[in-house]
DNA sequence: ACTTATCGCACTGCCCCAAT
DNA sequence: ATTGGGGCAGTGCGATAAGT
């Protein structure tokens, strides 16, 4: 999930996503949704799931931003509303994110006053995360927003179709988890962004017949 | 020795905005 | 209207510190 929350007060102008080279057309816009749908009757499920995810994420992000909550924070708030007092490691597992991501999100959330991080006497190594009253109170505000986005997404869809879609998506998730597990057995694993970058860089050099650049990439960060 | 938390860095995806 | 650069949020890896 790579979306980000714009901090500006301006409305988000761009509704569609990046043009998909495989399709040669733009994903849906709020205006041209019907035309888009007719143009891709046999689009691959992966593309449709991606576009659905993008739409759901953006819909929720826009609403969360109005309450000073980022999408990343929403992920952890949801878990903490159900399991307050988890350790950072446990939160990472529940969220399916790396510990460094969890750490930076929790530091930001602590600054915002949504959580506090505490060592407990039993184990001073572990950091437990607790919701503040403000963090608890956000549940009543934010959950209806998520429900609203879900309701908008399935507007006009037959309940039986929604149930079938749910079953299909659950099956897809299970199948893909199994596939990834099989891949691990065969030493196939998800490359890091750095590895991907290195591989592409090598491939580019091979194609251009140039020798190794060796120059370190310059971070765009200040 | 092992586990867990933290930090720095590199990267992607996205958005904004000025220049064309 | 389009394009390219800059900036930001989110993410993951690797290294290191600190606790058990």
Short mmCIF file of C-alpha atoms (C1' of nucleotides) in Angstrom, two decimals:
data_model
loop_
_atom_site.label_atom_id
_atom_site.label_comp_id
_atom_site.label_asym_id
_atom_site.label_seq_id
_atom_site.Cartn_x
_atom_site.Cartn_y
_atom_site.Cartn_z
CA UNK A 1 0.00 0.00 0.00
CA UNK A 2 1.86 2.96 -1.25
CA UNK A 3 -0.68 5.70 -1.06
CA UNK A 4 -0.01 8.90 0.71
CA UNK A 5 -2.16 11.52 2.29
CA UNK A 6 -1.86 14.97 0.87
CA UNK A 7 -1.47 17.45 3.66
CA UNK A 8 -2.80 20.38 1.73
CA UNK A 9 -6.32 21.62 2.21
CA UNK A 10 -6.83 21.52 -1.54
CA UNK A 11 -9.21 19.01 -2.96
CA UNK A 12 -7.64 16.12 -4.79
CA UNK A 13 -7.88 16.88 -8.46
CA UNK A 14 -6.58 13.71 -9.99
CA UNK A 15 -9.17 10.97 -9.73
CA UNK A 16 -7.90 8.34 -12.13
CA UNK A 17 -4.68 6.41 -11.66
CA UNK A 18 -1.63 6.08 -13.85
CA UNK A 19 -2.20 4.85 -17.37
CA UNK A 20 -1.75 1.12 -17.44
CA UNK A 21 0.66 0.18 -20.22
CA UNK A 22 -0.91 -3.25 -20.46
CA UNK A 23 -4.28 -1.71 -21.15
CA UNK A 24 -3.30 1.40 -23.01
CA UNK A 25 -6.10 3.28 -21.30
CA UNK A 26 -6.65 5.11 -18.06
CA UNK A 27 -8.22 3.48 -15.04
CA UNK A 28 -11.62 4.85 -14.12
CA UNK A 29 -12.31 8.44 -13.42
CA UNK A 30 -15.35 9.58 -11.54
CA UNK A 31 -16.84 10.90 -14.75
CA UNK A 32 -15.85 8.31 -17.29
CA UNK A 33 -16.39 5.18 -15.17
CA UNK A 34 -19.02 3.68 -17.46
CA UNK A 35 -16.91 4.12 -20.60
CA UNK A 36 -13.90 2.66 -18.81
CA UNK A 37 -15.85 -0.39 -17.72
CA UNK A 38 -17.08 -1.07 -21.21
CA UNK A 39 -13.55 -0.73 -22.56
CA UNK A 40 -12.16 -3.48 -20.33
CA UNK A 41 -14.71 -6.30 -20.27
CA UNK A 42 -12.02 -8.95 -19.87
CA UNK A 43 -9.51 -7.09 -17.74
CA UNK A 44 -7.37 -9.32 -15.55
CA UNK A 45 -8.52 -9.68 -11.95
CA UNK A 46 -5.21 -8.33 -10.70
CA UNK A 47 -5.84 -5.02 -12.47
CA UNK A 48 -9.38 -4.78 -11.20
CA UNK A 49 -8.36 -5.59 -7.63
CA UNK A 50 -5.61 -2.99 -7.85
CA UNK A 51 -8.00 -0.33 -9.12
CA UNK A 52 -10.57 -1.25 -6.47
CA UNK A 53 -7.90 -1.01 -3.79
CA UNK A 54 -6.79 2.35 -5.10
CA UNK A 55 -10.32 3.67 -5.07
CA UNK A 56 -11.10 2.36 -1.60
CA UNK A 57 -7.81 3.67 -0.21
CA UNK A 58 -8.26 7.10 -1.69
CA UNK A 59 -11.85 7.32 -0.55
CA UNK A 60 -10.86 6.48 2.99
CA UNK A 61 -7.70 8.58 2.98
CA UNK A 62 -9.62 11.68 1.98
CA UNK A 63 -12.02 11.16 4.86
CA UNK A 64 -9.34 10.26 7.41
CA UNK A 65 -7.32 13.35 6.53
CA UNK A 66 -10.22 15.52 7.64
CA UNK A 67 -9.62 14.09 11.14
CA UNK A 68 -5.81 14.35 11.08
CA UNK A 69 -5.34 10.61 10.69
CA UNK A 70 -3.17 9.11 7.97
CA UNK A 71 -3.93 5.81 6.28
CA UNK A 72 -0.95 4.21 8.00
CA UNK A 73 -2.20 5.30 11.41
CA UNK A 74 -5.63 3.90 10.59
CA UNK A 75 -4.10 0.46 10.15
CA UNK A 76 -2.67 0.46 13.67
CA UNK A 77 -5.67 2.14 15.28
CA UNK A 78 -7.92 -0.64 13.93
CA UNK A 79 -5.73 -3.27 15.55
CA UNK A 80 -5.40 -1.41 18.83
CA UNK A 81 -9.14 -0.87 19.14
CA UNK A 82 -9.43 -4.66 19.28
CA UNK A 83 -6.14 -5.52 21.02
CA UNK A 84 -4.95 -2.62 23.15
CA UNK A 85 -1.57 -3.11 24.78
CA UNK A 86 0.13 -5.22 22.12
CA UNK A 87 3.90 -4.98 21.71
CA UNK A 88 5.37 -3.31 18.66
CA UNK A 89 6.38 -6.71 17.33
CA UNK A 90 2.86 -8.04 17.75
CA UNK A 91 1.46 -4.94 16.06
CA UNK A 92 3.81 -5.48 13.12
CA UNK A 93 2.61 -9.06 12.79
CA UNK A 94 -1.05 -8.08 12.97
CA UNK A 95 -0.58 -5.31 10.42
CA UNK A 96 1.64 -7.40 8.16
CA UNK A 97 4.25 -4.64 8.08
CA UNK A 98 7.93 -4.43 8.88
CA UNK A 99 8.90 -3.41 12.39
CA UNK A 100 10.60 -0.25 11.22
CA UNK A 101 7.37 0.86 9.57
CA UNK A 102 5.48 0.13 12.76
CA UNK A 103 8.04 1.96 14.82
CA UNK A 104 7.94 5.15 12.77
CA UNK A 105 4.14 5.12 12.62
CA UNK A 106 3.84 4.65 16.38
CA UNK A 107 6.32 7.43 17.11
CA UNK A 108 4.22 9.75 14.95
CA UNK A 109 1.00 8.54 16.58
CA UNK A 110 2.46 9.11 20.03
CA UNK A 111 3.34 12.69 19.07
CA UNK A 112 -0.26 13.17 17.91
CA UNK A 113 -1.46 11.88 21.26
CA UNK A 114 -3.28 8.81 19.96
CA UNK A 115 -1.11 6.23 21.75
CA UNK A 116 1.45 5.91 24.50
CA UNK A 117 4.35 3.43 24.46
CA UNK A 118 5.22 1.83 27.79
CA UNK A 119 7.63 -0.75 29.14
CA UNK A 120 5.97 -3.18 31.55
CA UNK A 121 7.79 -4.57 34.64
CA UNK A 122 7.55 -8.20 33.41
CA UNK A 123 9.76 -7.53 30.44
CA UNK A 124 11.51 -4.20 30.11
CA UNK A 125 12.69 -5.07 26.61
CA UNK A 126 9.23 -5.09 25.09
CA UNK A 127 7.42 -1.87 24.31
CA UNK A 128 3.66 -2.11 24.70
CA UNK A 129 1.40 0.29 22.90
CA UNK A 130 -1.72 1.64 24.56
CA UNK A 131 -4.44 3.85 23.18
CA UNK A 132 -4.97 7.20 24.86
CA UNK A 133 -8.57 8.33 25.51
CA UNK A 134 -8.21 10.37 22.34
CA UNK A 135 -7.12 7.30 20.40
CA UNK A 136 -10.06 5.33 21.78
CA UNK A 137 -12.47 8.12 20.89
CA UNK A 138 -11.36 8.08 17.26
CA UNK A 139 -13.09 4.74 16.80
CA UNK A 140 -16.55 6.28 16.93
CA UNK A 141 -15.49 8.89 14.39
CA UNK A 142 -13.46 6.86 11.94
CA UNK A 143 -15.20 3.50 11.72
CA UNK A 144 -18.36 5.05 10.20
CA UNK A 145 -16.14 6.67 7.57
CA UNK A 146 -14.74 3.28 6.56
CA UNK A 147 -18.22 1.83 6.49
CA UNK A 148 -19.34 4.72 4.31
CA UNK A 149 -16.56 4.06 1.79
CA UNK A 150 -17.44 0.37 1.71
CA UNK A 151 -21.09 1.20 1.18
CA UNK A 152 -20.23 3.57 -1.67
CA UNK A 153 -18.03 0.95 -3.27
CA UNK A 154 -20.80 -1.65 -3.44
CA UNK A 155 -23.59 0.79 -4.24
CA UNK A 156 -26.06 -0.78 -6.67
CA UNK A 157 -24.46 -4.22 -6.43
CA UNK A 158 -26.66 -7.22 -5.73
CA UNK A 159 -26.05 -8.62 -2.20
CA UNK A 160 -25.58 -12.07 -3.68
CA UNK A 161 -22.84 -10.68 -5.95
CA UNK A 162 -21.17 -9.03 -2.96
CA UNK A 163 -21.21 -12.36 -1.09
CA UNK A 164 -19.76 -14.13 -4.13
CA UNK A 165 -17.08 -11.46 -4.50
CA UNK A 166 -16.16 -11.86 -0.86
CA UNK A 167 -15.81 -15.63 -1.24
CA UNK A 168 -13.72 -15.17 -4.36
CA UNK A 169 -11.39 -12.66 -2.76
CA UNK A 170 -10.92 -14.83 0.32
CA UNK A 171 -10.06 -17.78 -1.92
CA UNK A 172 -7.65 -15.63 -3.94
CA UNK A 173 -5.89 -14.47 -0.79
CA UNK A 174 -5.56 -18.05 0.47
CA UNK A 175 -4.28 -19.30 -2.88
CA UNK A 176 -1.70 -16.55 -3.11
CA UNK A 177 -0.53 -17.10 0.47
CA UNK A 178 -0.04 -20.78 -0.41
CA UNK A 179 1.82 -19.81 -3.58
CA UNK A 180 4.15 -17.52 -1.65
CA UNK A 181 4.80 -20.28 0.88
CA UNK A 182 5.66 -22.66 -1.97
CA UNK A 183 7.94 -20.01 -3.40
CA UNK A 184 9.78 -19.76 -0.09
CA UNK A 185 10.45 -23.50 -0.18
CA UNK A 186 12.03 -22.99 -3.59
CA UNK A 187 14.14 -20.12 -2.24
CA UNK A 188 11.99 -17.67 -4.17
CA UNK A 189 11.32 -14.65 -2.06
CA UNK A 190 10.00 -11.10 -2.39
CA UNK A 191 12.90 -8.84 -3.36
CA UNK A 192 13.49 -5.64 -1.48
CA UNK A 193 13.14 -2.34 -3.28
CA UNK A 194 16.93 -2.10 -3.28
CA UNK A 195 17.34 -5.53 -4.85
CA UNK A 196 14.80 -4.68 -7.53
CA UNK A 197 16.59 -1.45 -8.24
CA UNK A 198 19.95 -3.22 -8.53
CA UNK A 199 18.52 -5.88 -10.84
CA UNK A 200 16.94 -3.30 -13.13
CA UNK A 201 20.13 -1.24 -13.10
CA UNK A 202 22.20 -4.30 -14.12
CA UNK A 203 19.72 -5.18 -16.85
CA UNK A 204 19.80 -1.62 -18.16
CA UNK A 205 23.59 -1.64 -18.27
CA UNK A 206 23.63 -4.98 -20.10
CA UNK A 207 21.21 -3.63 -22.68
CA UNK A 208 23.19 -0.44 -23.16
CA UNK A 209 26.50 -2.29 -23.15
CA UNK A 210 27.84 0.07 -20.52
CA UNK A 211 30.11 -0.89 -17.68
CA UNK A 212 29.11 -0.81 -14.05
CA UNK A 213 28.38 2.70 -12.93
CA UNK A 214 29.19 2.06 -9.30
CA UNK A 215 27.98 5.49 -8.36
CA UNK A 216 25.74 5.46 -5.34
CA UNK A 217 22.21 6.60 -5.84
CA UNK A 218 21.58 10.03 -4.46
CA UNK A 219 18.73 10.20 -2.04
CA UNK A 220 16.06 12.70 -2.85
CA UNK A 221 15.65 13.39 0.82
CA UNK A 222 17.11 16.71 1.99
"C1'" DA B 1 23.25 -16.48 21.98
"C1'" DC B 2 19.02 -14.95 21.06
"C1'" DT B 3 15.26 -11.64 20.82
"C1'" DT B 4 13.39 -7.16 20.38
"C1'" DA B 5 13.52 -2.27 19.52
"C1'" DT B 6 15.49 1.45 17.15
"C1'" DC B 7 17.78 3.97 13.58
"C1'" DG B 8 19.56 5.32 8.98
"C1'" DC B 9 19.19 4.77 4.38
"C1'" DA B 10 17.21 3.76 -0.14
"C1'" DC B 11 13.37 3.23 -2.67
"C1'" DT B 12 8.37 3.59 -4.77
"C1'" DG B 13 4.19 5.87 -5.59
"C1'" DC B 14 1.83 9.81 -5.49
"C1'" DC B 15 0.82 14.75 -5.57
"C1'" DC B 16 1.85 19.59 -6.46
"C1'" DC B 17 3.44 23.19 -9.19
"C1'" DA B 18 6.19 25.87 -12.28
"C1'" DA B 19 7.82 25.89 -16.91
"C1'" DT B 20 6.88 24.95 -21.59
"C1'" DA C 1 -2.60 20.69 -21.86
"C1'" DT C 2 1.57 18.49 -20.93
"C1'" DT C 3 5.86 17.59 -18.72
"C1'" DG C 4 9.49 17.29 -15.47
"C1'" DG C 5 11.34 18.22 -10.96
"C1'" DG C 6 10.73 18.47 -6.06
"C1'" DG C 7 8.73 16.94 -1.89
"C1'" DC C 8 6.31 13.83 1.16
"C1'" DA C 9 4.35 9.46 3.12
"C1'" DG C 10 4.95 4.87 3.43
"C1'" DT C 11 7.78 0.82 3.14
"C1'" DG C 12 11.61 -2.59 3.73
"C1'" DC C 13 16.50 -3.90 4.54
"C1'" DG C 14 20.53 -3.99 7.21
"C1'" DA C 15 23.05 -2.61 11.16
"C1'" DT C 16 23.26 -1.76 15.90
"C1'" DA C 17 21.91 -1.25 20.73
"C1'" DA C 18 19.93 -3.18 24.61
"C1'" DG C 19 17.50 -6.60 27.32
"C1'" DT C 20 16.69 -11.61 28.54
#
